[in-house]
mmCIF file of C-alpha atoms and ligand atoms in Angstrom:
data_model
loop_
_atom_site.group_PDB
_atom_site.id
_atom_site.type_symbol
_atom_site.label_atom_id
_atom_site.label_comp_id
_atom_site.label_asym_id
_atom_site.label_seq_id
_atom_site.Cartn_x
_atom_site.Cartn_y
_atom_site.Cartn_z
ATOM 1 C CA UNK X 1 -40.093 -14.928 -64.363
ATOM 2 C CA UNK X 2 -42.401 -15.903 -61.101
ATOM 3 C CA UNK X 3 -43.889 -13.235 -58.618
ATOM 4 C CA UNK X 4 -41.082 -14.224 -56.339
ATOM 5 C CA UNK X 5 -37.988 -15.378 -57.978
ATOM 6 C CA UNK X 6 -36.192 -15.671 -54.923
ATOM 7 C CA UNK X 7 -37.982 -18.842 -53.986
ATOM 8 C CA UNK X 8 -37.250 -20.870 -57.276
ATOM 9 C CA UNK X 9 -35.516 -23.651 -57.350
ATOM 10 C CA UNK X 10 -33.643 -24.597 -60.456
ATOM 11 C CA UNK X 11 -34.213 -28.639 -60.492
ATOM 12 C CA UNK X 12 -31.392 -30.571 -62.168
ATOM 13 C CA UNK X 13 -32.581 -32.253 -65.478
ATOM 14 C CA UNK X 14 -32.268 -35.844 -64.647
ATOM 15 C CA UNK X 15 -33.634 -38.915 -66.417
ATOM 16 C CA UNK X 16 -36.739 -40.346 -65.233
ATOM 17 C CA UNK X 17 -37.101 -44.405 -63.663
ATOM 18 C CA UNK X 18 -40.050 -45.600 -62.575
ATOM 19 C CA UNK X 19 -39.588 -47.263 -58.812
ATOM 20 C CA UNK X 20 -43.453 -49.196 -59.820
ATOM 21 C CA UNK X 21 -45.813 -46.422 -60.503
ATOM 22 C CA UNK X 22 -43.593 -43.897 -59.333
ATOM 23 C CA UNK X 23 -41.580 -41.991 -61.256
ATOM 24 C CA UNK X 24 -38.597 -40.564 -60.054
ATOM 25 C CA UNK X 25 -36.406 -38.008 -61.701
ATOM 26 C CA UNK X 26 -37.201 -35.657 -64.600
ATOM 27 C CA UNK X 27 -40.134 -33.215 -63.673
ATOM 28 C CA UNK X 28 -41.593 -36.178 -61.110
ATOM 29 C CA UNK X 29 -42.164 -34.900 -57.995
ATOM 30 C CA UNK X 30 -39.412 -35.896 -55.523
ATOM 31 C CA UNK X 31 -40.503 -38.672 -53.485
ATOM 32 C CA UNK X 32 -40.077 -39.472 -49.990
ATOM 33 C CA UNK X 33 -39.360 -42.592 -48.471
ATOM 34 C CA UNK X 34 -38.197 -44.702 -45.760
ATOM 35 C CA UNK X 35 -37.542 -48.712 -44.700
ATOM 36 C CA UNK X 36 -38.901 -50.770 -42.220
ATOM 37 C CA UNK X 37 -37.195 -51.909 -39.206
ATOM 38 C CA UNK X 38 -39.385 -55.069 -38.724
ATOM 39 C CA UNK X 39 -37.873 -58.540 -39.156
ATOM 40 C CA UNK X 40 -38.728 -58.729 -42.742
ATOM 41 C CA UNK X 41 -39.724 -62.463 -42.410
ATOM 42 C CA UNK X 42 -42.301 -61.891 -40.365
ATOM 43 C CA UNK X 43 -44.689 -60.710 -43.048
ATOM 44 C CA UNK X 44 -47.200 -59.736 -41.105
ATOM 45 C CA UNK X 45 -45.324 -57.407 -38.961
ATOM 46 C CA UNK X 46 -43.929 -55.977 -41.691
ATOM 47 C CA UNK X 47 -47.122 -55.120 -43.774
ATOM 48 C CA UNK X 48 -48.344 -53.795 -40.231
ATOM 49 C CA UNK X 49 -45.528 -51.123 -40.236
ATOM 50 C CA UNK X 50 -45.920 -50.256 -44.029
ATOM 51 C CA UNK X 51 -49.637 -49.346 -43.150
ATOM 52 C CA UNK X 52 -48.701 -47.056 -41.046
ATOM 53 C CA UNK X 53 -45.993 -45.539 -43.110
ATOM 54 C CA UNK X 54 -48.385 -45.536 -46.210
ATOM 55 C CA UNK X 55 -50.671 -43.130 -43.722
ATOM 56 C CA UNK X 56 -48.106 -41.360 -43.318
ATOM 57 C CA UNK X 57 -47.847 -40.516 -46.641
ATOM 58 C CA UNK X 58 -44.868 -42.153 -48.160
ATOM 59 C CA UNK X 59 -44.484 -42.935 -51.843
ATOM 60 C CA UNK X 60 -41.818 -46.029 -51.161
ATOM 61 C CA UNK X 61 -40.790 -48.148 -48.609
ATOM 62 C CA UNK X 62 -37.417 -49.922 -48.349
ATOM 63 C CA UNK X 63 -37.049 -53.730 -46.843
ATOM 64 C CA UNK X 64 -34.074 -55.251 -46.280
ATOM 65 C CA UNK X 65 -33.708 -58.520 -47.381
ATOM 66 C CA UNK X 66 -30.109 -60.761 -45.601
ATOM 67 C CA UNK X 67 -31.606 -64.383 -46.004
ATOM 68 C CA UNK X 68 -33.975 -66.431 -47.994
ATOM 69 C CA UNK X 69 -36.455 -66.282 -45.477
ATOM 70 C CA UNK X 70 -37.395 -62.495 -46.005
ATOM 71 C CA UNK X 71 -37.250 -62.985 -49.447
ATOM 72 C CA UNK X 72 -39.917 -65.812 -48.906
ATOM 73 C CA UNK X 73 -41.797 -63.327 -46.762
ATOM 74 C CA UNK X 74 -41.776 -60.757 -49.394
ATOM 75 C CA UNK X 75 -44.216 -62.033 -51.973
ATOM 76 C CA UNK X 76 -46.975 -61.501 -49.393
ATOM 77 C CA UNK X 77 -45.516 -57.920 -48.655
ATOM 78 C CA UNK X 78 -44.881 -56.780 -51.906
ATOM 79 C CA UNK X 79 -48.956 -58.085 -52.667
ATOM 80 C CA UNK X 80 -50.064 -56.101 -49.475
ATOM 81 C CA UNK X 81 -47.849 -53.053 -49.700
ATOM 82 C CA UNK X 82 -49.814 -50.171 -51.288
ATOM 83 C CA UNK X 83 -46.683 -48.481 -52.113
ATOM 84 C CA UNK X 84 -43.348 -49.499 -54.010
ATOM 85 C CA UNK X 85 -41.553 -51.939 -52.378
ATOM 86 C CA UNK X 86 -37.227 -51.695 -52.686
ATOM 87 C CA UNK X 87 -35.174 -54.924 -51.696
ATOM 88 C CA UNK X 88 -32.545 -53.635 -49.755
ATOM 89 C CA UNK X 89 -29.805 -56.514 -50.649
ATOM 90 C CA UNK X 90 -26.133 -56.704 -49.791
ATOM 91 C CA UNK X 91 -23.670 -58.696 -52.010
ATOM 92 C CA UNK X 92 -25.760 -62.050 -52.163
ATOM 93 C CA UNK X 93 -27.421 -61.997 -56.078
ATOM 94 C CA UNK X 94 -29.647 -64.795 -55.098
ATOM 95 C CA UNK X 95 -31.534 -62.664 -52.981
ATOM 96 C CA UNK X 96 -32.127 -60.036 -55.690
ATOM 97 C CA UNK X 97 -32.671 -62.454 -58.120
ATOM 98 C CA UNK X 98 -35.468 -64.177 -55.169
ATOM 99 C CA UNK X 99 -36.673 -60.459 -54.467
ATOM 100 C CA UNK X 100 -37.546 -59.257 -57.882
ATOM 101 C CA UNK X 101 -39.593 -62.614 -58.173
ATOM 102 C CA UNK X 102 -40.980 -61.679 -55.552
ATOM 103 C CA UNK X 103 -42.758 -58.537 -56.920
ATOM 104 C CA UNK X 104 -40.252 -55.755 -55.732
ATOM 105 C CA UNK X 105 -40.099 -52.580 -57.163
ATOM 106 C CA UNK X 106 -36.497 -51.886 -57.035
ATOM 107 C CA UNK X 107 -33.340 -53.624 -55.918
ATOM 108 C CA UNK X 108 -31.178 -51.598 -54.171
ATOM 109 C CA UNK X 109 -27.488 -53.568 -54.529
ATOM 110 C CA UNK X 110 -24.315 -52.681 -55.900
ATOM 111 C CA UNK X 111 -23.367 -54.572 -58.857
ATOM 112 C CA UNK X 112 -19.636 -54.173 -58.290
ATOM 113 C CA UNK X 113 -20.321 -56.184 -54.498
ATOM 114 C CA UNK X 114 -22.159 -59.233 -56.414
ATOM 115 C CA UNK X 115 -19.072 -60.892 -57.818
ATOM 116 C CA UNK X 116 -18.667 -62.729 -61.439
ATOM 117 C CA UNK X 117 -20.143 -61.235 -64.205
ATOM 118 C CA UNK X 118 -22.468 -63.970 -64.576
ATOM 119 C CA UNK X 119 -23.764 -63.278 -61.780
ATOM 120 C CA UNK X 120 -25.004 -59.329 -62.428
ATOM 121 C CA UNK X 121 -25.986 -60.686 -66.112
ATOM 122 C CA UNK X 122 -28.526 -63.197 -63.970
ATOM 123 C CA UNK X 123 -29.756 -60.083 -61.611
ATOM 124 C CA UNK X 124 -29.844 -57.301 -64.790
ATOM 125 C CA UNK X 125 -32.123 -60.104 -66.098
ATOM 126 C CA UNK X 126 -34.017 -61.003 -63.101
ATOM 127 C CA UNK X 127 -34.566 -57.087 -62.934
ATOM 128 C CA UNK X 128 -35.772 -56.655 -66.794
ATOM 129 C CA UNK X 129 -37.811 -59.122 -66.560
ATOM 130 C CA UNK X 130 -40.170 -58.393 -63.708
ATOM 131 C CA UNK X 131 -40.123 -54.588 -64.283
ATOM 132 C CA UNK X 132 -37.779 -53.841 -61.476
ATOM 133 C CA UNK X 133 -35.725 -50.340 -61.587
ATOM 134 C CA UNK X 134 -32.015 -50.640 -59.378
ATOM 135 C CA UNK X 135 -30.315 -48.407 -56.886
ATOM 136 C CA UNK X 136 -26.774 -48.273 -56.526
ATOM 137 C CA UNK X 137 -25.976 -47.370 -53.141
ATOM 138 C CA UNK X 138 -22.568 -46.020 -52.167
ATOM 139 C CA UNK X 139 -21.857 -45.645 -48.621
ATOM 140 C CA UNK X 140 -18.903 -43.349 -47.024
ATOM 141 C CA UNK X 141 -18.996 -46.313 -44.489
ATOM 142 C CA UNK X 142 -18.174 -49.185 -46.461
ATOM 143 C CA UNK X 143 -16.201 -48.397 -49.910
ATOM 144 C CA UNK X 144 -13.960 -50.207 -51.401
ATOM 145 C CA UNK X 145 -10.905 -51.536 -50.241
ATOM 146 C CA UNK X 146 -9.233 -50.451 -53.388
ATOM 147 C CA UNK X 147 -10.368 -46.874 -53.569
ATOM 148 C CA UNK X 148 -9.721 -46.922 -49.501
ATOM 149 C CA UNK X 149 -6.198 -47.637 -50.667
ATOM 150 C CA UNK X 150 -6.020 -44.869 -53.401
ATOM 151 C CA UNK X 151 -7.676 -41.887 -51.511
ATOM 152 C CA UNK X 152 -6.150 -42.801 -48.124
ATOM 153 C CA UNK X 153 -9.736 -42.528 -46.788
ATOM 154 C CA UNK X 154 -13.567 -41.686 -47.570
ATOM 155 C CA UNK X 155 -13.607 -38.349 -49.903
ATOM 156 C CA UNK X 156 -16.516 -37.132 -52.513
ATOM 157 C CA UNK X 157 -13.970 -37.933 -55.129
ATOM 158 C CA UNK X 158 -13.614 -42.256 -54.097
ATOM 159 C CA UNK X 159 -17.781 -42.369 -53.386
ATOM 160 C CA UNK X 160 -18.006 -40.514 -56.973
ATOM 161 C CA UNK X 161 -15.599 -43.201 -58.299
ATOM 162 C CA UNK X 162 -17.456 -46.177 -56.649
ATOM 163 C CA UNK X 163 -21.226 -45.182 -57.937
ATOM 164 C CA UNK X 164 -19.704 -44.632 -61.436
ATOM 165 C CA UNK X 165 -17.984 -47.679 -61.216
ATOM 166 C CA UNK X 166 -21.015 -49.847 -60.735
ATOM 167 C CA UNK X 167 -23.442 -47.828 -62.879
ATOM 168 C CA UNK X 168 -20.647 -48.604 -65.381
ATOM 169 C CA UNK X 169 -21.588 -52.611 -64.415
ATOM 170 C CA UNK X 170 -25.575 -51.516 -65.427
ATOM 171 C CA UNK X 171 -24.834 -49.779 -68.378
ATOM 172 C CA UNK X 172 -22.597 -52.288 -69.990
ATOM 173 C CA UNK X 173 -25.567 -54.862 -69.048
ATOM 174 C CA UNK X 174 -27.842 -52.596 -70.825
ATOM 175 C CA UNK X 175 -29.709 -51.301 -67.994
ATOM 176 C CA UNK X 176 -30.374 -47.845 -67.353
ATOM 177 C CA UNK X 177 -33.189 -48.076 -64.642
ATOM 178 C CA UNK X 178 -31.036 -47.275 -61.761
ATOM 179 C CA UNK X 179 -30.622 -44.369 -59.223
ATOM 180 C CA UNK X 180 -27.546 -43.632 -57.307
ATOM 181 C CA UNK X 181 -27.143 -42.549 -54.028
ATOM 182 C CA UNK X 182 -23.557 -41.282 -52.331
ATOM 183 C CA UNK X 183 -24.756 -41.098 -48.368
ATOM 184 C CA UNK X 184 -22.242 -40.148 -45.512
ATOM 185 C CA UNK X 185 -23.286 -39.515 -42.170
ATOM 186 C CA UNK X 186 -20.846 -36.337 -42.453
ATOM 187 C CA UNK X 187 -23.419 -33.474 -44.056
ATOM 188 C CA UNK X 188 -20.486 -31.829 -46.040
ATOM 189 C CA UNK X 189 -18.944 -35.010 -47.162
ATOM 190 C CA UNK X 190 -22.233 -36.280 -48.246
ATOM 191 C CA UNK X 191 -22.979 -32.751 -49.731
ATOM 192 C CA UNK X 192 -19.856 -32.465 -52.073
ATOM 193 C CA UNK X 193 -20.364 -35.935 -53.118
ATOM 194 C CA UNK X 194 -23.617 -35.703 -54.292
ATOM 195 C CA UNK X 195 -22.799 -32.312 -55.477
ATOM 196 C CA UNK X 196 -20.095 -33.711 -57.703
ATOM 197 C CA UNK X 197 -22.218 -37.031 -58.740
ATOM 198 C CA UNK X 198 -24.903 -34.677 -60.243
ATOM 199 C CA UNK X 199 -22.152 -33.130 -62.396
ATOM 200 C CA UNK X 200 -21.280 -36.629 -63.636
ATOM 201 C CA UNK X 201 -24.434 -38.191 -64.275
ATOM 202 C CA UNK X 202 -27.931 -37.174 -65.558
ATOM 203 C CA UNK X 203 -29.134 -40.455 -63.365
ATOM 204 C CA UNK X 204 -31.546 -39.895 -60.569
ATOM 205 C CA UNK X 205 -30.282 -39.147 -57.807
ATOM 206 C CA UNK X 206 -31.519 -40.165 -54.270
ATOM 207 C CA UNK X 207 -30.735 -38.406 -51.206
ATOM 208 C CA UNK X 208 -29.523 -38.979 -47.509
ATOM 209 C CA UNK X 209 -27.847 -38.440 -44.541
ATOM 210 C CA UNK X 210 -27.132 -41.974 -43.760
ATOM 211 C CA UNK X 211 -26.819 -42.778 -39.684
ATOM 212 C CA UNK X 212 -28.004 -39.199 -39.303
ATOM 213 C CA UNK X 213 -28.541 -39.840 -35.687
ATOM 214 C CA UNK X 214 -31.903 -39.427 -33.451
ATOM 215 C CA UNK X 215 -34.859 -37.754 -33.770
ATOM 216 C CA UNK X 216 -33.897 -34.008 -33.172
ATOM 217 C CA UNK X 217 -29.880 -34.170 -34.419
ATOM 218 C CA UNK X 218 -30.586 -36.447 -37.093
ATOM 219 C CA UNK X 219 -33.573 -33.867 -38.388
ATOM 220 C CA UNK X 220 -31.413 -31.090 -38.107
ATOM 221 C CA UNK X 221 -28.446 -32.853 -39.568
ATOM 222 C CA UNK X 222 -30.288 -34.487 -42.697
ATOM 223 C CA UNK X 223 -32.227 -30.641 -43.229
ATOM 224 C CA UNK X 224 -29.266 -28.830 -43.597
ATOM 225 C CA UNK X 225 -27.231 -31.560 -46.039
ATOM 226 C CA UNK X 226 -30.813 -32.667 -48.084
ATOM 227 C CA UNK X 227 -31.559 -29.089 -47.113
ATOM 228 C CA UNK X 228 -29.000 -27.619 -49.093
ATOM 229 C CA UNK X 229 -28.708 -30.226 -51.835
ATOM 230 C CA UNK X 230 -32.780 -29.594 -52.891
ATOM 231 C CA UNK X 231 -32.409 -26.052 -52.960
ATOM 232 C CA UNK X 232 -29.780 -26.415 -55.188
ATOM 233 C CA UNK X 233 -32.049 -28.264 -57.602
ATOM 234 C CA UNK X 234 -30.199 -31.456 -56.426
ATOM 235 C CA UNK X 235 -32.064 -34.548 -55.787
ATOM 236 C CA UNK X 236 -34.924 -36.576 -56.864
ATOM 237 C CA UNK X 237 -36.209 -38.826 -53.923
ATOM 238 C CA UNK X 238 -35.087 -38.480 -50.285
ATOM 239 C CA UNK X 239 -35.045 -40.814 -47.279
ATOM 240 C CA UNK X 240 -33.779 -39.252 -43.708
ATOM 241 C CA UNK X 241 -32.515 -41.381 -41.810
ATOM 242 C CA UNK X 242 -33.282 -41.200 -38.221
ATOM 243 C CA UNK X 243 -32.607 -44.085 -34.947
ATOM 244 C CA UNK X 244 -37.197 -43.556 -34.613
ATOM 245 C CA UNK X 245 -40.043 -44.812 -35.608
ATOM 246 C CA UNK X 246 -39.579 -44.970 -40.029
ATOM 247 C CA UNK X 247 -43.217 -43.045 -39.576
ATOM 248 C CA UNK X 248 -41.209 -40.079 -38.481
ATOM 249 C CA UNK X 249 -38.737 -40.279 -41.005
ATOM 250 C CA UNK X 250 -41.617 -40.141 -43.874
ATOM 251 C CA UNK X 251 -42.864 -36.958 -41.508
ATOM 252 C CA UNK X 252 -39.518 -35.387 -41.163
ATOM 253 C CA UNK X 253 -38.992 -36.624 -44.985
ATOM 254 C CA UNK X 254 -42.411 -34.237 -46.368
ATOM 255 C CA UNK X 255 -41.130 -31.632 -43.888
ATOM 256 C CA UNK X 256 -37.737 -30.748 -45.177
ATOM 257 C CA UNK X 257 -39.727 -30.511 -48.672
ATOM 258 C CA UNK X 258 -42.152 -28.849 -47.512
ATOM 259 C CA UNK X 259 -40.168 -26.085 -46.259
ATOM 260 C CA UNK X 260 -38.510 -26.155 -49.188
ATOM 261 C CA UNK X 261 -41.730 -25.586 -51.278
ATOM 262 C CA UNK X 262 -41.225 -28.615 -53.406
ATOM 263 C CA UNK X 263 -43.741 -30.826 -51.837
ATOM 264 C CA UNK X 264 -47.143 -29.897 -50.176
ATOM 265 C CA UNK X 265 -48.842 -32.391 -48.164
ATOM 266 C CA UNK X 266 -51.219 -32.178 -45.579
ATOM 267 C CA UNK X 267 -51.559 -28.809 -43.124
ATOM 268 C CA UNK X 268 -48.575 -26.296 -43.176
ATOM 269 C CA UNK X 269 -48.386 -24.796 -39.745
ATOM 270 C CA UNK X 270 -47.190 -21.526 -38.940
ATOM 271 C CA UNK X 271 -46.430 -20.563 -34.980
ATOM 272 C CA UNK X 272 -44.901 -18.636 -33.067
ATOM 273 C CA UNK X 273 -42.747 -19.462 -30.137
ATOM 274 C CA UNK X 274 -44.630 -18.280 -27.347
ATOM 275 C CA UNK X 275 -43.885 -15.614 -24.685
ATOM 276 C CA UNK X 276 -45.370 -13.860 -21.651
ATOM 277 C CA UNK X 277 -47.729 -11.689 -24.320
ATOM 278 C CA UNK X 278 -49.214 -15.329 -25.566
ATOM 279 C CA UNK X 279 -53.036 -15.086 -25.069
ATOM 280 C CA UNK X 280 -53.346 -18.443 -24.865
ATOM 281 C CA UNK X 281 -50.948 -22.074 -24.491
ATOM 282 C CA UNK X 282 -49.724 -21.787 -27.902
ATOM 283 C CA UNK X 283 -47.000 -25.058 -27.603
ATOM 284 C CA UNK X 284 -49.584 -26.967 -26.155
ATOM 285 C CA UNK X 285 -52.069 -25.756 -28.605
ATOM 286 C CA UNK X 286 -49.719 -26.584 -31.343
ATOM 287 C CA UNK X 287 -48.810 -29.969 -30.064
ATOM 288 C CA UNK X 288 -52.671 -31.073 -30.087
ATOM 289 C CA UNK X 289 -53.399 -29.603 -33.490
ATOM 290 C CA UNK X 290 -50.510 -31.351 -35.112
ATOM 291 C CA UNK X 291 -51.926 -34.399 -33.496
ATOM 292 C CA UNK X 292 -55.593 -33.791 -34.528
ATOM 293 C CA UNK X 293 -54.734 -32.717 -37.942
ATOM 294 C CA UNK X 294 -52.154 -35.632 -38.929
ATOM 295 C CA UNK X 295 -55.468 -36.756 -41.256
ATOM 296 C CA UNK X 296 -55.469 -34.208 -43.308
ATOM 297 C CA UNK X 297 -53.553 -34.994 -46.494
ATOM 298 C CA UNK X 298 -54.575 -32.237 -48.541
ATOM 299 C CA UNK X 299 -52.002 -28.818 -48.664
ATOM 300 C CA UNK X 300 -53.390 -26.178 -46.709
ATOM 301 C CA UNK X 301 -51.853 -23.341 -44.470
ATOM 302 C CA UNK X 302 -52.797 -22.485 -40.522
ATOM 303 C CA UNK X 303 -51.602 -19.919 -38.690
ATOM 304 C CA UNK X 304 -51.922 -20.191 -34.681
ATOM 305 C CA UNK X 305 -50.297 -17.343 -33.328
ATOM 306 C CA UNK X 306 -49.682 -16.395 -29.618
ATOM 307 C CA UNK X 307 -50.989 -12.359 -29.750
ATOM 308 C CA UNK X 308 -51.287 -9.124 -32.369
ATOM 309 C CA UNK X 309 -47.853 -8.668 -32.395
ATOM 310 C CA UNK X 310 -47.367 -11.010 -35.613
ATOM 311 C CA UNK X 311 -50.665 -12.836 -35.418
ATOM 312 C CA UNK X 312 -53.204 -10.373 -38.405
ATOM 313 C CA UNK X 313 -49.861 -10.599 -40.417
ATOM 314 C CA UNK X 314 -48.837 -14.364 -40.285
ATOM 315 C CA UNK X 315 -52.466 -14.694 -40.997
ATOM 316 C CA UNK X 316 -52.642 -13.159 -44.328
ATOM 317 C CA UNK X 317 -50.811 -15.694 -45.886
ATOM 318 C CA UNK X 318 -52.596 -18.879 -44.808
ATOM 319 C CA UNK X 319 -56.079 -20.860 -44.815
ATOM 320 C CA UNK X 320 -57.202 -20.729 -41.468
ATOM 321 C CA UNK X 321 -55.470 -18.537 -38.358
ATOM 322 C CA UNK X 322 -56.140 -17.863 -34.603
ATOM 323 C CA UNK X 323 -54.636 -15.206 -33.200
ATOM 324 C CA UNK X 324 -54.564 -14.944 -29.314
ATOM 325 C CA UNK X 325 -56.137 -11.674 -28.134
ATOM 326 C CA UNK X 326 -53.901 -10.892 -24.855
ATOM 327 C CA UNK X 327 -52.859 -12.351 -21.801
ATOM 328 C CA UNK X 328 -55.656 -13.090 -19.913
ATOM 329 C CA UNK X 329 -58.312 -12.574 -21.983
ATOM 330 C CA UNK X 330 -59.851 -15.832 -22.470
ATOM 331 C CA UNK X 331 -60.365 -15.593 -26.385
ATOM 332 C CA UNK X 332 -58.561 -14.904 -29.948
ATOM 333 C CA UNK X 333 -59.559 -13.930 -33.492
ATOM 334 C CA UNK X 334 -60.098 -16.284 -35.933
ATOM 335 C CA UNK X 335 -58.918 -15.596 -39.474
ATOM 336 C CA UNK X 336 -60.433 -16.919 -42.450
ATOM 337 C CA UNK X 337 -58.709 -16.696 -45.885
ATOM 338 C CA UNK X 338 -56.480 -14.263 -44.281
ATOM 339 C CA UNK X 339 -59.240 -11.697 -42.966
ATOM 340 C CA UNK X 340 -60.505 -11.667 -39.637
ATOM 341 C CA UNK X 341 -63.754 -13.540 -39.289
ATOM 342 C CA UNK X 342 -64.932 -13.600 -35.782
ATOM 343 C CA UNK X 343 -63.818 -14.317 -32.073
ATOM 344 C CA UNK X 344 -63.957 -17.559 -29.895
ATOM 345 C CA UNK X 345 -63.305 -18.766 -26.499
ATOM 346 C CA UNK X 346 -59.947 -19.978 -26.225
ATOM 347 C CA UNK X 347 -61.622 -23.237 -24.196
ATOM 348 C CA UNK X 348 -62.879 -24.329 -28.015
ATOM 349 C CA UNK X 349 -59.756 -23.163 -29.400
ATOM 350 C CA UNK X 350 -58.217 -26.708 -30.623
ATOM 351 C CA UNK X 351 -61.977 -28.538 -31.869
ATOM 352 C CA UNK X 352 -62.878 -25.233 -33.384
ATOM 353 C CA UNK X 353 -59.772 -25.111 -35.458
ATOM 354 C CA UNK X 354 -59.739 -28.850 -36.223
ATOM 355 C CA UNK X 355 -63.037 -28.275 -37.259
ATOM 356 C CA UNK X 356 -62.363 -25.635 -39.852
ATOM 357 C CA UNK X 357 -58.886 -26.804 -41.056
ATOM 358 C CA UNK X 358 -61.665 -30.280 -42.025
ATOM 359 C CA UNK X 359 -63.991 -27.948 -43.885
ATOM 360 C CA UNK X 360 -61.177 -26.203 -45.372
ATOM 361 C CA UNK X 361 -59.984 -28.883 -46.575
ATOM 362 C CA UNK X 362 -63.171 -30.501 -47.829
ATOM 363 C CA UNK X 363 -63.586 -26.798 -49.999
ATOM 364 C CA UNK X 364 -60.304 -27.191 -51.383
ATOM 365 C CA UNK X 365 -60.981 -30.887 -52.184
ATOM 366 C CA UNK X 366 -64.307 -29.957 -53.904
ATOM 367 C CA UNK X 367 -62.739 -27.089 -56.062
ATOM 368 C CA UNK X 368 -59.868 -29.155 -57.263
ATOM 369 C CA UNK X 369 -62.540 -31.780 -58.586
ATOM 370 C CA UNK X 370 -64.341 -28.868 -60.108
ATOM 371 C CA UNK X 371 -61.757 -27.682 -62.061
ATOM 372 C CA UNK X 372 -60.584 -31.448 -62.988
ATOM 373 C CA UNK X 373 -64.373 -31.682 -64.741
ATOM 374 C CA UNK X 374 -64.229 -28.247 -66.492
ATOM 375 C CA UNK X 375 -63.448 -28.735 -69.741
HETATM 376 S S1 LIG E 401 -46.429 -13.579 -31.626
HETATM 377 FE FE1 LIG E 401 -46.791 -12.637 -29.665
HETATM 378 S S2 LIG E 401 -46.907 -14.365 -28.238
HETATM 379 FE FE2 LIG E 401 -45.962 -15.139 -30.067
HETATM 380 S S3 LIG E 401 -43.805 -14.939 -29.630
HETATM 381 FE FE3 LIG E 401 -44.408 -13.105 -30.780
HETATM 382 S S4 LIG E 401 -44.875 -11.599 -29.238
HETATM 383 FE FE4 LIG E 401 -44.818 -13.604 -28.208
#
């Protein structure tokens, strides 16, 4: 029983694959990732972008692969790429069969969409034999005419159908290294499908909101439908899906699971909203820490809090806190391991913190290390 058993989550008992080094399913933690939105065969481009979204902390990255020419380009991608790379392929086999000689990680196709048997014998084998796992991705958006026909339109029951349908295709091929997905842009379709996909399979399952939107609905969208599928103990990787930069989807991505407790990944931050008792800018203050502190990988808490009304108490709980000390006062209390520590001019406010969210860090760093070594 944990201190506080009201923040457990139960997580389904699926069956572990291995996307590369990542494991996905089982106990793994669930991983976040996103796709590029480069043209993939323009290599260099694209190994630009996946920098940035390995900095951003990502675990996979998904590239879409419609003609020969991006699966020419990604040899040299899946080489640079630091991270798993996923072949995003639609109904053509050669491609999959082009992309997993290529060095991808993971196909994601549909064996159903591919056509003769023959031809998903040749990709099963393709996969096998370079080590690559498969997603099956169902779509609200595009299912099959047939099951179009017999549900009169897109329901949890006809996506349900569709992904068992083709895992059906992988498992009569022997090949049990696939995840499914069941993605809707409507949260509560996409929620009861998944919802009744985890009943019917012990696969992995990964998660989205697909065509969620922009930045702020598609957020809000893919929290409350991931949201409420990982705190059910649903899901095993997630991507959000978001019309911005694929860096902010890996952001918004390590957000929903952070809130959720299930990931930790760089520096929590706690703040208020700001009123006329704020001692100090507290949204602009905010806005430049989360800037300054994007380099900080390693979980830690900070608490930046306009005034006394919830400031000492918001920063018991965390690493490092400010607390603004009054309208007009021209300086705050810093907290340190949740006690108060001393007092600084709100003018240093932002390098001050940055400074002491590094050390923090560093501390933490050093301890973990320790207590690798002991014996
Ligand atoms: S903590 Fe203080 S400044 Fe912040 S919203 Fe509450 S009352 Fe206002």
């Amino acid at each position: 029983m944990s201190v506080r058993a009201y923040r457990d989550i139960h997580r389904r008992n699926s069956r572990q694959i291995h996307v590369g080094p990542v494991a996905v399913g089982g106990d793994a933690p669930i991983s976040v990732q996103t796709m590029t939105n480069t043209v993939t065969a323009d290599a260099k481009a694209t190994i630009d972008q996946i920098r940035r979204i390995e900095e951003a902390g990502a675990d996979i990255v998904r590239v879409s692969c419609p003609d020969q020419e991006s699966t020419a380009a990604m040899k040299a991608i899946c080489r640079a790429a630091r991270i798993p790379v996923v072949a995003d392929i639609h109904f053509h086999y050669k491609r999959a069969i082009e992309a997993a000689e290529a060095g991808a990680a993971c196909l994601r196709i549909n064996p159903g969409n591919i056509g003769s048997a023959s031809r998903v014998r040749e990709v099963v084998k393709a996969a096998k034999d370079h080590g690559c796992a498969m997603r099956i991705g169902v779509n609200a958006g595009s299912l099959e005419q047939d099951l179009m026909e017999k549900y009169g339109e897109p329901c949890p029951e006809a996506m349900v159908e569709s992904a068992l349908a083709h895992a059906g295709i992988l498992e009569d091929n022997g090949f049990r290294e696939y995840k499914i997905s069941v993605k809707a842009s409507d949260p509560f379709l996409a929620v009861a499908a998944y919802q009744a996909l985890a009943k019917a399979t012990d696969c992995p399952l990964h998660l989205g909101i697909t065509e969620a939107g922009g930045m702020i609905s598609g957020t809000v969208k893919s929290s409350i439908g991931m949201g409420a599928l990982l705190w059910s103990g649903i899901g095993d990787t997630i991507r959000v899906s978001l019309s911005a930069d694929p860096v902010e989807e890996v952001r918004v991505g390590f957000d929903i699971l952070k809130a959720l407790a299930l990931r930790a990944r760089g520096v929590n931050i706690v703040s208020c909203p700001s009123c006329a008792r704020q001692g100090f800018d507290v949204i602009d203050t905010v806005k430049l820490l989360e800037e300054r502190l994007k380099h900080i990988t390693t979980p830690m808490s900070l608490s930046i809090i306009g005034c006394v009304v919830n400031g000492p108490g918001e920063a018991l709980g965390t690493d490092v806190g400010f607390t603004g000390g009054g309208a007009g006062k021209g300086h705050g209390q810093v907290y340190l391991n949740g006690e108060p520590a001393y007092r600084i001019d709100n003018e240093i406010l932002v390098d001050h913190i940055v400074e002491l969210c590094e050390k923090k860090a560093a501390e933490i760093e050093a301890n973990r290390g320790k207590s690798q070594a002991a014996p």
